[in-house]
PDB file of C-alpha atoms in Angstrom:
ATOM      1  CA  UNK A1241     235.998 313.355  -6.207  1.00  0.00           C
ATOM      2  CA  UNK A1242     236.013 316.033  -8.858  1.00  0.00           C
ATOM      3  CA  UNK A1243     233.881 315.253 -11.877  1.00  0.00           C
ATOM      4  CA  UNK A1244     233.777 317.488 -14.901  1.00  0.00           C
ATOM      5  CA  UNK A1245     232.583 317.392 -18.481  1.00  0.00           C
ATOM      6  CA  UNK A1246     233.433 320.212 -20.865  1.00  0.00           C
ATOM      7  CA  UNK A1247     231.479 321.148 -23.979  1.00  0.00           C
ATOM      8  CA  UNK A1248     231.535 324.086 -26.326  1.00  0.00           C
ATOM      9  CA  UNK A1249     228.474 326.179 -26.966  1.00  0.00           C
ATOM     10  CA  UNK A1250     228.599 326.857 -30.699  1.00  0.00           C
ATOM     11  CA  UNK A1251     231.037 325.082 -32.986  1.00  0.00           C
ATOM     12  CA  UNK A1252     231.626 324.941 -36.697  1.00  0.00           C
ATOM     13  CA  UNK A1253     231.260 321.875 -38.932  1.00  0.00           C
ATOM     14  CA  UNK A1254     234.534 320.727 -40.433  1.00  0.00           C
ATOM     15  CA  UNK A1255     233.266 321.528 -43.927  1.00  0.00           C
ATOM     16  CA  UNK A1256     233.077 325.244 -43.046  1.00  0.00           C
ATOM     17  CA  UNK A1257     236.420 325.424 -41.252  1.00  0.00           C
ATOM     18  CA  UNK A1258     238.457 326.691 -44.199  1.00  0.00           C
ATOM     19  CA  UNK A1259     236.395 329.848 -44.672  1.00  0.00           C
ATOM     20  CA  UNK A1260     235.915 330.960 -41.071  1.00  0.00           C
ATOM     21  CA  UNK A1261     238.455 331.859 -38.404  1.00  0.00           C
ATOM     22  CA  UNK A1262     238.354 330.804 -34.738  1.00  0.00           C
ATOM     23  CA  UNK A1263     237.106 333.408 -32.330  1.00  0.00           C
ATOM     24  CA  UNK A1264     239.025 333.591 -29.047  1.00  0.00           C
ATOM     25  CA  UNK A1265     238.101 330.089 -27.940  1.00  0.00           C
ATOM     26  CA  UNK A1266     239.637 326.671 -27.684  1.00  0.00           C
ATOM     27  CA  UNK A1267     237.490 323.581 -27.641  1.00  0.00           C
ATOM     28  CA  UNK A1268     237.746 321.081 -24.787  1.00  0.00           C
ATOM     29  CA  UNK A1269     235.277 318.357 -25.772  1.00  0.00           C
ATOM     30  CA  UNK A1270     232.906 316.551 -23.460  1.00  0.00           C
ATOM     31  CA  UNK A1271     235.060 313.437 -23.878  1.00  0.00           C
ATOM     32  CA  UNK A1272     238.187 314.961 -22.325  1.00  0.00           C
ATOM     33  CA  UNK A1273     237.738 312.994 -19.079  1.00  0.00           C
ATOM     34  CA  UNK A1274     236.439 309.802 -20.666  1.00  0.00           C
ATOM     35  CA  UNK A1275     239.825 308.104 -20.667  1.00  0.00           C
ATOM     36  CA  UNK A1276     243.477 308.702 -19.934  1.00  0.00           C
ATOM     37  CA  UNK A1277     244.095 309.094 -23.668  1.00  0.00           C
ATOM     38  CA  UNK A1278     241.566 311.894 -24.140  1.00  0.00           C
ATOM     39  CA  UNK A1279     242.687 313.564 -20.912  1.00  0.00           C
ATOM     40  CA  UNK A1280     246.279 313.631 -22.129  1.00  0.00           C
ATOM     41  CA  UNK A1281     245.161 315.383 -25.318  1.00  0.00           C
ATOM     42  CA  UNK A1282     243.642 318.397 -23.574  1.00  0.00           C
ATOM     43  CA  UNK A1283     245.007 318.519 -20.016  1.00  0.00           C
ATOM     44  CA  UNK A1284     248.325 318.391 -18.164  1.00  0.00           C
ATOM     45  CA  UNK A1285     249.150 317.565 -14.554  1.00  0.00           C
ATOM     46  CA  UNK A1286     250.330 319.982 -11.869  1.00  0.00           C
ATOM     47  CA  UNK A1287     250.662 323.728 -12.499  1.00  0.00           C
ATOM     48  CA  UNK A1288     252.033 325.172 -15.737  1.00  0.00           C
ATOM     49  CA  UNK A1289     255.196 326.053 -13.756  1.00  0.00           C
ATOM     50  CA  UNK A1290     255.618 322.842 -11.746  1.00  0.00           C
ATOM     51  CA  UNK A1291     254.394 320.945  -8.682  1.00  0.00           C
ATOM     52  CA  UNK A1292     254.459 323.689  -6.030  1.00  0.00           C
ATOM     53  CA  UNK A1293     252.698 326.996  -5.548  1.00  0.00           C
ATOM     54  CA  UNK A1294     251.669 329.026  -2.508  1.00  0.00           C
ATOM     55  CA  UNK A1295     250.426 326.412  -0.052  1.00  0.00           C
ATOM     56  CA  UNK A1296     251.355 323.236   1.809  1.00  0.00           C
ATOM     57  CA  UNK A1297     250.430 320.776  -0.969  1.00  0.00           C
ATOM     58  CA  UNK A1298     252.806 319.365  -3.576  1.00  0.00           C
ATOM     59  CA  UNK A1299     251.019 318.206  -6.694  1.00  0.00           C
ATOM     60  CA  UNK A1300     251.441 314.706  -8.094  1.00  0.00           C
ATOM     61  CA  UNK A1301     249.744 312.921 -10.976  1.00  0.00           C
ATOM     62  CA  UNK A1302     249.044 310.009  -8.623  1.00  0.00           C
ATOM     63  CA  UNK A1303     246.494 312.251  -6.867  1.00  0.00           C
ATOM     64  CA  UNK A1304     244.441 312.698 -10.067  1.00  0.00           C
ATOM     65  CA  UNK A1305     242.100 309.981 -11.307  1.00  0.00           C
ATOM     66  CA  UNK A1306     240.432 310.158 -14.719  1.00  0.00           C
ATOM     67  CA  UNK A1307     237.781 308.044 -16.429  1.00  0.00           C
ATOM     68  CA  UNK A1308     234.128 307.769 -17.312  1.00  0.00           C
ATOM     69  CA  UNK A1309     233.778 311.509 -17.841  1.00  0.00           C
ATOM     70  CA  UNK A1310     235.101 312.264 -14.362  1.00  0.00           C
ATOM     71  CA  UNK A1311     238.277 313.557 -12.774  1.00  0.00           C
ATOM     72  CA  UNK A1312     239.060 313.214  -9.073  1.00  0.00           C
ATOM     73  CA  UNK A1313     241.541 315.375  -7.145  1.00  0.00           C
ATOM     74  CA  UNK A1314     242.603 314.006  -3.764  1.00  0.00           C
ATOM     75  CA  UNK A1315     244.671 315.659  -1.012  1.00  0.00           C
ATOM     76  CA  UNK A1316     246.514 313.238   1.290  1.00  0.00           C
ATOM     77  CA  UNK A1317     248.656 314.128   4.333  1.00  0.00           C
ATOM     78  CA  UNK A1318     252.340 313.333   3.878  1.00  0.00           C
ATOM     79  CA  UNK A1319     255.680 313.696   5.667  1.00  0.00           C
ATOM     80  CA  UNK A1320     259.308 313.809   4.623  1.00  0.00           C
ATOM     81  CA  UNK A1321     258.868 316.142   1.654  1.00  0.00           C
ATOM     82  CA  UNK A1322     261.452 318.826   0.917  1.00  0.00           C
ATOM     83  CA  UNK A1323     260.167 322.397   1.285  1.00  0.00           C
ATOM     84  CA  UNK A1324     259.279 324.514  -1.730  1.00  0.00           C
ATOM     85  CA  UNK A1325     261.885 326.771  -3.338  1.00  0.00           C
ATOM     86  CA  UNK A1326     260.294 329.584  -1.359  1.00  0.00           C
ATOM     87  CA  UNK A1327     260.710 327.712   1.921  1.00  0.00           C
ATOM     88  CA  UNK A1328     257.111 326.544   2.456  1.00  0.00           C
ATOM     89  CA  UNK A1329     256.720 323.254   4.294  1.00  0.00           C
ATOM     90  CA  UNK A1330     254.902 320.477   2.404  1.00  0.00           C
ATOM     91  CA  UNK A1331     252.270 318.636   4.450  1.00  0.00           C
ATOM     92  CA  UNK A1332     250.155 317.117   1.656  1.00  0.00           C
ATOM     93  CA  UNK A1333     250.297 315.459  -1.731  1.00  0.00           C
ATOM     94  CA  UNK A1334     247.405 316.668  -3.853  1.00  0.00           C
ATOM     95  CA  UNK A1335     246.111 317.044  -7.406  1.00  0.00           C
ATOM     96  CA  UNK A1336     246.036 319.898  -9.894  1.00  0.00           C
ATOM     97  CA  UNK A1337     245.367 319.982 -13.633  1.00  0.00           C
ATOM     98  CA  UNK A1338     245.498 322.733 -16.241  1.00  0.00           C
ATOM     99  CA  UNK A1339     244.282 323.075 -19.815  1.00  0.00           C
ATOM    100  CA  UNK A1340     247.050 322.789 -22.392  1.00  0.00           C
ATOM    101  CA  UNK A1341     245.811 325.763 -24.402  1.00  0.00           C
ATOM    102  CA  UNK A1342     245.524 329.394 -23.355  1.00  0.00           C
ATOM    103  CA  UNK A1343     242.224 331.254 -23.044  1.00  0.00           C
ATOM    104  CA  UNK A1344     242.406 334.796 -24.405  1.00  0.00           C
ATOM    105  CA  UNK A1345     239.472 337.199 -24.326  1.00  0.00           C
ATOM    106  CA  UNK A1346     239.708 338.987 -27.664  1.00  0.00           C
ATOM    107  CA  UNK A1347     237.896 342.175 -28.620  1.00  0.00           C
ATOM    108  CA  UNK A1348     234.159 341.408 -28.768  1.00  0.00           C
ATOM    109  CA  UNK A1349     234.876 337.924 -27.395  1.00  0.00           C
ATOM    110  CA  UNK A1350     234.555 335.948 -24.210  1.00  0.00           C
ATOM    111  CA  UNK A1351     233.798 332.642 -22.534  1.00  0.00           C
ATOM    112  CA  UNK A1352     231.151 330.957 -20.391  1.00  0.00           C
ATOM    113  CA  UNK A1353     232.310 328.551 -17.677  1.00  0.00           C
ATOM    114  CA  UNK A1354     229.597 326.487 -15.969  1.00  0.00           C
ATOM    115  CA  UNK A1355     229.786 323.550 -13.580  1.00  0.00           C
ATOM    116  CA  UNK A1356     228.335 321.821 -10.541  1.00  0.00           C
ATOM    117  CA  UNK A1357     230.687 321.865  -7.560  1.00  0.00           C
ATOM    118  CA  UNK A1358     230.897 320.265  -4.133  1.00  0.00           C
ATOM    119  CA  UNK A1359     233.853 321.806  -2.340  1.00  0.00           C
ATOM    120  CA  UNK A1360     235.179 321.838   1.197  1.00  0.00           C
ATOM    121  CA  UNK A1361     235.195 325.069   3.171  1.00  0.00           C
ATOM    122  CA  UNK A1362     237.040 323.550   6.138  1.00  0.00           C
ATOM    123  CA  UNK A1363     240.073 325.323   7.544  1.00  0.00           C
ATOM    124  CA  UNK A1364     243.206 324.346   5.664  1.00  0.00           C
ATOM    125  CA  UNK A1365     241.461 323.253   2.455  1.00  0.00           C
ATOM    126  CA  UNK A1366     241.988 325.518  -0.551  1.00  0.00           C
ATOM    127  CA  UNK A1367     240.335 324.234  -3.749  1.00  0.00           C
ATOM    128  CA  UNK A1368     240.059 326.659  -6.646  1.00  0.00           C
ATOM    129  CA  UNK A1369     239.042 326.957 -10.286  1.00  0.00           C
ATOM    130  CA  UNK A1370     240.841 329.918 -11.783  1.00  0.00           C
ATOM    131  CA  UNK A1371     242.388 331.774 -14.686  1.00  0.00           C
ATOM    132  CA  UNK A1372     245.880 333.192 -14.267  1.00  0.00           C
ATOM    133  CA  UNK A1373     248.050 335.177 -16.645  1.00  0.00           C
ATOM    134  CA  UNK A1374     250.197 332.983 -18.892  1.00  0.00           C
ATOM    135  CA  UNK A1375     252.797 335.640 -19.703  1.00  0.00           C
ATOM    136  CA  UNK A1376     252.639 337.717 -16.535  1.00  0.00           C
ATOM    137  CA  UNK A1377     250.882 338.049 -13.184  1.00  0.00           C
ATOM    138  CA  UNK A1378     248.561 339.849 -12.785  1.00  0.00           C
ATOM    139  CA  UNK A1379     245.984 339.286 -14.338  1.00  0.00           C
ATOM    140  CA  UNK A1380     243.912 336.664 -12.542  1.00  0.00           C
ATOM    141  CA  UNK A1381     240.229 335.706 -12.352  1.00  0.00           C
ATOM    142  CA  UNK A1382     239.168 333.336  -9.580  1.00  0.00           C
ATOM    143  CA  UNK A1383     236.099 331.719 -11.085  1.00  0.00           C
ATOM    144  CA  UNK A1384     235.594 329.928  -7.775  1.00  0.00           C
ATOM    145  CA  UNK A1385     237.813 329.742  -4.702  1.00  0.00           C
ATOM    146  CA  UNK A1386     237.218 328.259  -1.244  1.00  0.00           C
ATOM    147  CA  UNK A1387     239.560 329.422   1.544  1.00  0.00           C
ATOM    148  CA  UNK A1388     238.401 327.650   4.670  1.00  0.00           C
ATOM    149  CA  UNK A1389     236.021 330.387   5.784  1.00  0.00           C
ATOM    150  CA  UNK A1390     232.677 328.714   5.086  1.00  0.00           C
ATOM    151  CA  UNK A1391     232.344 330.912   2.002  1.00  0.00           C
ATOM    152  CA  UNK A1392     233.073 330.870  -1.712  1.00  0.00           C
ATOM    153  CA  UNK A1393     235.141 333.707  -3.168  1.00  0.00           C
ATOM    154  CA  UNK A1394     234.812 335.352  -6.582  1.00  0.00           C
ATOM    155  CA  UNK A1395     237.815 337.542  -7.411  1.00  0.00           C
ATOM    156  CA  UNK A1396     239.408 339.576 -10.196  1.00  0.00           C
ATOM    157  CA  UNK A1397     242.904 341.065 -10.328  1.00  0.00           C
ATOM    158  CA  UNK A1398     243.569 343.479 -13.170  1.00  0.00           C
ATOM    159  CA  UNK A1399     246.815 344.702 -14.694  1.00  0.00           C
ATOM    160  CA  UNK A1400     246.549 347.694 -12.337  1.00  0.00           C
ATOM    161  CA  UNK A1401     247.146 345.230  -9.459  1.00  0.00           C
ATOM    162  CA  UNK A1402     243.796 346.092  -7.855  1.00  0.00           C
ATOM    163  CA  UNK A1403     241.847 343.170  -6.369  1.00  0.00           C
ATOM    164  CA  UNK A1404     238.055 343.051  -6.594  1.00  0.00           C
ATOM    165  CA  UNK A1405     236.591 340.397  -4.299  1.00  0.00           C
ATOM    166  CA  UNK A1406     233.235 339.014  -3.223  1.00  0.00           C
ATOM    167  CA  UNK A1407     232.672 336.344  -0.537  1.00  0.00           C
ATOM    168  CA  UNK A1408     229.363 334.475  -0.425  1.00  0.00           C
ATOM    169  CA  UNK A1409     228.055 331.928   2.080  1.00  0.00           C
ATOM    170  CA  UNK A1410     228.522 328.388   0.758  1.00  0.00           C
ATOM    171  CA  UNK A1411     226.887 325.191   2.004  1.00  0.00           C
ATOM    172  CA  UNK A1412     229.710 322.691   1.576  1.00  0.00           C
ATOM    173  CA  UNK A1413     227.340 319.759   2.104  1.00  0.00           C
ATOM    174  CA  UNK A1414     225.421 320.436  -1.121  1.00  0.00           C
ATOM    175  CA  UNK A1415     226.151 320.667  -4.821  1.00  0.00           C
ATOM    176  CA  UNK A1416     226.032 324.152  -6.313  1.00  0.00           C
ATOM    177  CA  UNK A1417     225.854 325.214  -9.944  1.00  0.00           C
ATOM    178  CA  UNK A1418     228.358 327.941 -10.765  1.00  0.00           C
ATOM    179  CA  UNK A1419     228.450 329.962 -13.964  1.00  0.00           C
ATOM    180  CA  UNK A1420     230.964 332.617 -14.917  1.00  0.00           C
ATOM    181  CA  UNK A1421     230.421 334.830 -17.967  1.00  0.00           C
ATOM    182  CA  UNK A1422     233.762 336.335 -19.002  1.00  0.00           C
ATOM    183  CA  UNK A1423     233.439 339.056 -21.653  1.00  0.00           C
ATOM    184  CA  UNK A1424     235.263 341.914 -23.340  1.00  0.00           C
ATOM    185  CA  UNK A1425     233.689 345.046 -21.859  1.00  0.00           C
ATOM    186  CA  UNK A1426     235.139 347.911 -23.889  1.00  0.00           C
ATOM    187  CA  UNK A1427     238.043 346.619 -25.938  1.00  0.00           C
ATOM    188  CA  UNK A1428     240.415 346.950 -22.965  1.00  0.00           C
ATOM    189  CA  UNK A1429     238.819 345.587 -19.790  1.00  0.00           C
ATOM    190  CA  UNK A1430     237.180 342.230 -19.087  1.00  0.00           C
ATOM    191  CA  UNK A1431     233.883 341.936 -17.227  1.00  0.00           C
ATOM    192  CA  UNK A1432     233.040 338.748 -15.351  1.00  0.00           C
ATOM    193  CA  UNK A1433     229.582 337.932 -14.031  1.00  0.00           C
ATOM    194  CA  UNK A1434     229.551 335.263 -11.329  1.00  0.00           C
ATOM    195  CA  UNK A1435     226.427 333.173 -10.738  1.00  0.00           C
ATOM    196  CA  UNK A1436     225.646 330.547  -8.106  1.00  0.00           C
ATOM    197  CA  UNK A1437     222.534 328.382  -8.418  1.00  0.00           C
ATOM    198  CA  UNK A1438     221.189 330.709 -11.099  1.00  0.00           C
ATOM    199  CA  UNK A1439     221.536 333.884  -9.007  1.00  0.00           C
ATOM    200  CA  UNK A1440     223.973 336.648  -9.950  1.00  0.00           C
ATOM    201  CA  UNK A1441     226.438 337.048  -7.069  1.00  0.00           C
ATOM    202  CA  UNK A1442     228.920 339.601  -8.397  1.00  0.00           C
ATOM    203  CA  UNK A1443     229.906 341.616 -11.455  1.00  0.00           C
ATOM    204  CA  UNK A1444     233.569 342.576 -11.643  1.00  0.00           C
ATOM    205  CA  UNK A1445     235.722 344.446 -14.141  1.00  0.00           C
ATOM    206  CA  UNK A1446     239.337 343.361 -14.573  1.00  0.00           C
ATOM    207  CA  UNK A1447     241.581 346.161 -15.784  1.00  0.00           C
ATOM    208  CA  UNK A1448     243.317 345.742 -19.178  1.00  0.00           C
ATOM    209  CA  UNK A1449     242.715 341.987 -19.505  1.00  0.00           C
ATOM    210  CA  UNK A1450     241.569 341.931 -23.141  1.00  0.00           C
ATOM    211  CA  UNK A1451     244.129 340.156 -25.317  1.00  0.00           C
ATOM    212  CA  UNK A1452     245.999 338.678 -22.344  1.00  0.00           C
ATOM    213  CA  UNK A1453     246.412 334.867 -22.440  1.00  0.00           C
ATOM    214  CA  UNK A1454     245.272 332.923 -19.383  1.00  0.00           C
ATOM    215  CA  UNK A1455     245.968 329.457 -18.075  1.00  0.00           C
ATOM    216  CA  UNK A1456     242.861 327.595 -16.863  1.00  0.00           C
ATOM    217  CA  UNK A1457     243.744 325.731 -13.657  1.00  0.00           C
ATOM    218  CA  UNK A1458     241.752 323.429 -11.407  1.00  0.00           C
ATOM    219  CA  UNK A1459     243.636 322.653  -8.222  1.00  0.00           C
ATOM    220  CA  UNK A1460     243.355 321.443  -4.677  1.00  0.00           C
ATOM    221  CA  UNK A1461     245.911 323.419  -2.699  1.00  0.00           C
ATOM    222  CA  UNK A1462     246.077 323.176   1.095  1.00  0.00           C
ATOM    223  CA  UNK A1463     246.674 325.553   4.004  1.00  0.00           C
ATOM    224  CA  UNK A1464     248.138 328.859   2.726  1.00  0.00           C
ATOM    225  CA  UNK A1465     245.304 331.400   2.554  1.00  0.00           C
ATOM    226  CA  UNK A1466     242.958 328.800   4.030  1.00  0.00           C
ATOM    227  CA  UNK A1467     244.795 328.681   7.344  1.00  0.00           C
ATOM    228  CA  UNK A1468     246.752 326.051   9.220  1.00  0.00           C
ATOM    229  CA  UNK A1469     246.994 323.436  10.479  1.00  0.00           C
ATOM    230  CA  UNK A1470     244.905 321.721   7.843  1.00  0.00           C
ATOM    231  CA  UNK A1471     242.985 318.439   8.136  1.00  0.00           C
ATOM    232  CA  UNK A1472     244.817 315.238   9.027  1.00  0.00           C
ATOM    233  CA  UNK A1473     242.646 312.963   6.874  1.00  0.00           C
ATOM    234  CA  UNK A1474     242.419 312.447   3.102  1.00  0.00           C
ATOM    235  CA  UNK A1475     240.065 314.897   1.369  1.00  0.00           C
ATOM    236  CA  UNK A1476     238.554 315.198  -2.117  1.00  0.00           C
ATOM    237  CA  UNK A1477     237.251 318.087  -4.249  1.00  0.00           C
ATOM    238  CA  UNK A1478     234.224 317.498  -6.499  1.00  0.00           C
ATOM    239  CA  UNK A1479     232.755 319.000  -9.640  1.00  0.00           C
ATOM    240  CA  UNK A1480     229.873 317.290 -11.385  1.00  0.00           C
ATOM    241  CA  UNK A1481     229.562 316.699 -15.110  1.00  0.00           C
ATOM    242  CA  UNK A1482     227.188 319.423 -16.191  1.00  0.00           C
ATOM    243  CA  UNK A1483     229.987 321.772 -17.183  1.00  0.00           C
ATOM    244  CA  UNK A1484     228.821 323.530 -20.314  1.00  0.00           C
ATOM    245  CA  UNK A1485     229.784 326.222 -22.762  1.00  0.00           C
ATOM    246  CA  UNK A1486     233.533 326.443 -22.525  1.00  0.00           C
ATOM    247  CA  UNK A1487     233.886 328.895 -25.367  1.00  0.00           C
ATOM    248  CA  UNK A1488     232.188 331.880 -26.875  1.00  0.00           C
ATOM    249  CA  UNK A1489     228.458 331.583 -27.339  1.00  0.00           C
ATOM    250  CA  UNK A1490     227.434 334.343 -29.754  1.00  0.00           C
ATOM    251  CA  UNK A1491     227.452 334.757 -33.508  1.00  0.00           C
ATOM    252  CA  UNK A1492     227.478 338.337 -34.780  1.00  0.00           C
ATOM    253  CA  UNK A1493     225.990 338.599 -38.267  1.00  0.00           C
ATOM    254  CA  UNK A1494     224.002 340.830 -40.583  1.00  0.00           C
ATOM    255  CA  UNK A1495     220.221 340.727 -40.483  1.00  0.00           C
ATOM    256  CA  UNK A1496     218.013 338.467 -42.548  1.00  0.00           C
ATOM    257  CA  UNK A1497     214.879 339.559 -40.747  1.00  0.00           C
ATOM    258  CA  UNK A1498     212.558 338.858 -43.660  1.00  0.00           C
ATOM    259  CA  UNK A1499     213.418 335.164 -43.846  1.00  0.00           C
ATOM    260  CA  UNK A1500     210.473 333.003 -42.920  1.00  0.00           C
ATOM    261  CA  UNK A1501     212.769 330.723 -40.928  1.00  0.00           C
ATOM    262  CA  UNK A1502     213.927 333.506 -38.616  1.00  0.00           C
ATOM    263  CA  UNK A1503     211.247 333.064 -35.904  1.00  0.00           C
ATOM    264  CA  UNK A1504     211.976 329.346 -35.600  1.00  0.00           C
ATOM    265  CA  UNK A1505     215.716 329.881 -35.533  1.00  0.00           C
ATOM    266  CA  UNK A1506     215.510 332.714 -33.004  1.00  0.00           C
ATOM    267  CA  UNK A1507     213.212 330.751 -30.717  1.00  0.00           C
ATOM    268  CA  UNK A1508     215.489 327.724 -30.802  1.00  0.00           C
ATOM    269  CA  UNK A1509     218.629 329.680 -30.036  1.00  0.00           C
ATOM    270  CA  UNK A1510     216.879 331.612 -27.277  1.00  0.00           C
ATOM    271  CA  UNK A1511     215.942 328.276 -25.734  1.00  0.00           C
ATOM    272  CA  UNK A1512     219.635 327.339 -25.775  1.00  0.00           C
ATOM    273  CA  UNK A1513     220.613 330.721 -24.306  1.00  0.00           C
ATOM    274  CA  UNK A1514     222.398 331.944 -27.436  1.00  0.00           C
ATOM    275  CA  UNK A1515     222.162 335.209 -29.335  1.00  0.00           C
ATOM    276  CA  UNK A1516     222.349 335.184 -33.109  1.00  0.00           C
ATOM    277  CA  UNK A1517     221.614 337.419 -36.072  1.00  0.00           C
ATOM    278  CA  UNK A1518     221.731 335.715 -39.446  1.00  0.00           C
ATOM    279  CA  UNK A1519     223.897 336.367 -42.498  1.00  0.00           C
ATOM    280  CA  UNK A1520     223.980 334.913 -45.999  1.00  0.00           C
ATOM    281  CA  UNK A1521     226.333 331.959 -46.115  1.00  0.00           C
ATOM    282  CA  UNK A1522     225.705 330.843 -42.566  1.00  0.00           C
ATOM    283  CA  UNK A1523     221.957 330.505 -43.031  1.00  0.00           C
ATOM    284  CA  UNK A1524     222.009 326.781 -43.968  1.00  0.00           C
ATOM    285  CA  UNK A1525     224.120 326.001 -40.916  1.00  0.00           C
ATOM    286  CA  UNK A1526     221.823 327.903 -38.574  1.00  0.00           C
ATOM    287  CA  UNK A1527     218.781 326.255 -40.114  1.00  0.00           C
ATOM    288  CA  UNK A1528     220.333 322.884 -39.337  1.00  0.00           C
ATOM    289  CA  UNK A1529     220.933 324.002 -35.767  1.00  0.00           C
ATOM    290  CA  UNK A1530     217.370 325.260 -35.406  1.00  0.00           C
ATOM    291  CA  UNK A1531     215.778 322.005 -36.545  1.00  0.00           C
ATOM    292  CA  UNK A1532     218.158 319.794 -34.638  1.00  0.00           C
ATOM    293  CA  UNK A1533     220.209 318.482 -37.562  1.00  0.00           C
ATOM    294  CA  UNK A1534     223.532 319.976 -36.500  1.00  0.00           C
ATOM    295  CA  UNK A1535     225.146 317.386 -34.279  1.00  0.00           C
ATOM    296  CA  UNK A1536     228.893 317.222 -33.652  1.00  0.00           C
ATOM    297  CA  UNK A1537     230.785 320.434 -34.467  1.00  0.00           C
ATOM    298  CA  UNK A1538     234.507 320.860 -34.284  1.00  0.00           C
ATOM    299  CA  UNK A1539     235.678 324.474 -34.190  1.00  0.00           C
ATOM    300  CA  UNK A1540     234.747 327.743 -32.551  1.00  0.00           C
ATOM    301  CA  UNK A1541     234.216 330.376 -35.175  1.00  0.00           C
ATOM    302  CA  UNK A1542     234.051 334.060 -35.937  1.00  0.00           C
ATOM    303  CA  UNK A1543     232.280 335.667 -38.908  1.00  0.00           C
TER     304      UNK A1543
END
């Protein structure tokens, strides 16, 4: 079972939306897996290009279950399927979903992706949570990939076609919290910091990724890079619902350092792992955030 809840870090009240522009983010609310209706608003089945990719699983919506804030991807052995257009044999029906909107790291922008995962590392199982170029390949960022080796892989592939990889031991019998901080590094390249259970595992720089749109894909492929033959029983891929901060989590503003509210606001945002410097015009909003009066916000913003 794969369970996931998505929330944005800092959003803008509807009343401010006309005067501020979105940063490089797209909101997927925490309700996106609550029902089939909300799922259909933000997610699609299979890959952006179809049901097949680079392994022995063919994706089908019947292998994806949604409800109660959870999504479940299941891989089931099958026979009698036609091969892929590239000639790969299909041995499984499985589940994949992708976000309907692109994710583009703009200049001075970025995203945080955080979730709790329980994934198989058995030979032949190939779950992954990844970003891939929407207009071209490369680029690619593998936020988390398991290739049947007993390890988790963190990978980046820049426009220069150079892979950067890091494999880390992974206990497949336990839940692990993964966080990926994806940021513009210098106006051209994208830096990704990969964390597992609060510990930094790798820092990678993807060449010329700034401004390139990405698809966000969560899939359960089989065999391929994970080896074959794969398992003969039904398998599931899990992610628990503490997925937070899908979106950019900073506000860049001018200084109001003399305001008496600044210490309270700064302390509150530090507690929530955000950076902020205040400006006139946004001060009332930030004050509401600091004292807990800002509740449901609807749009990522840039000032």
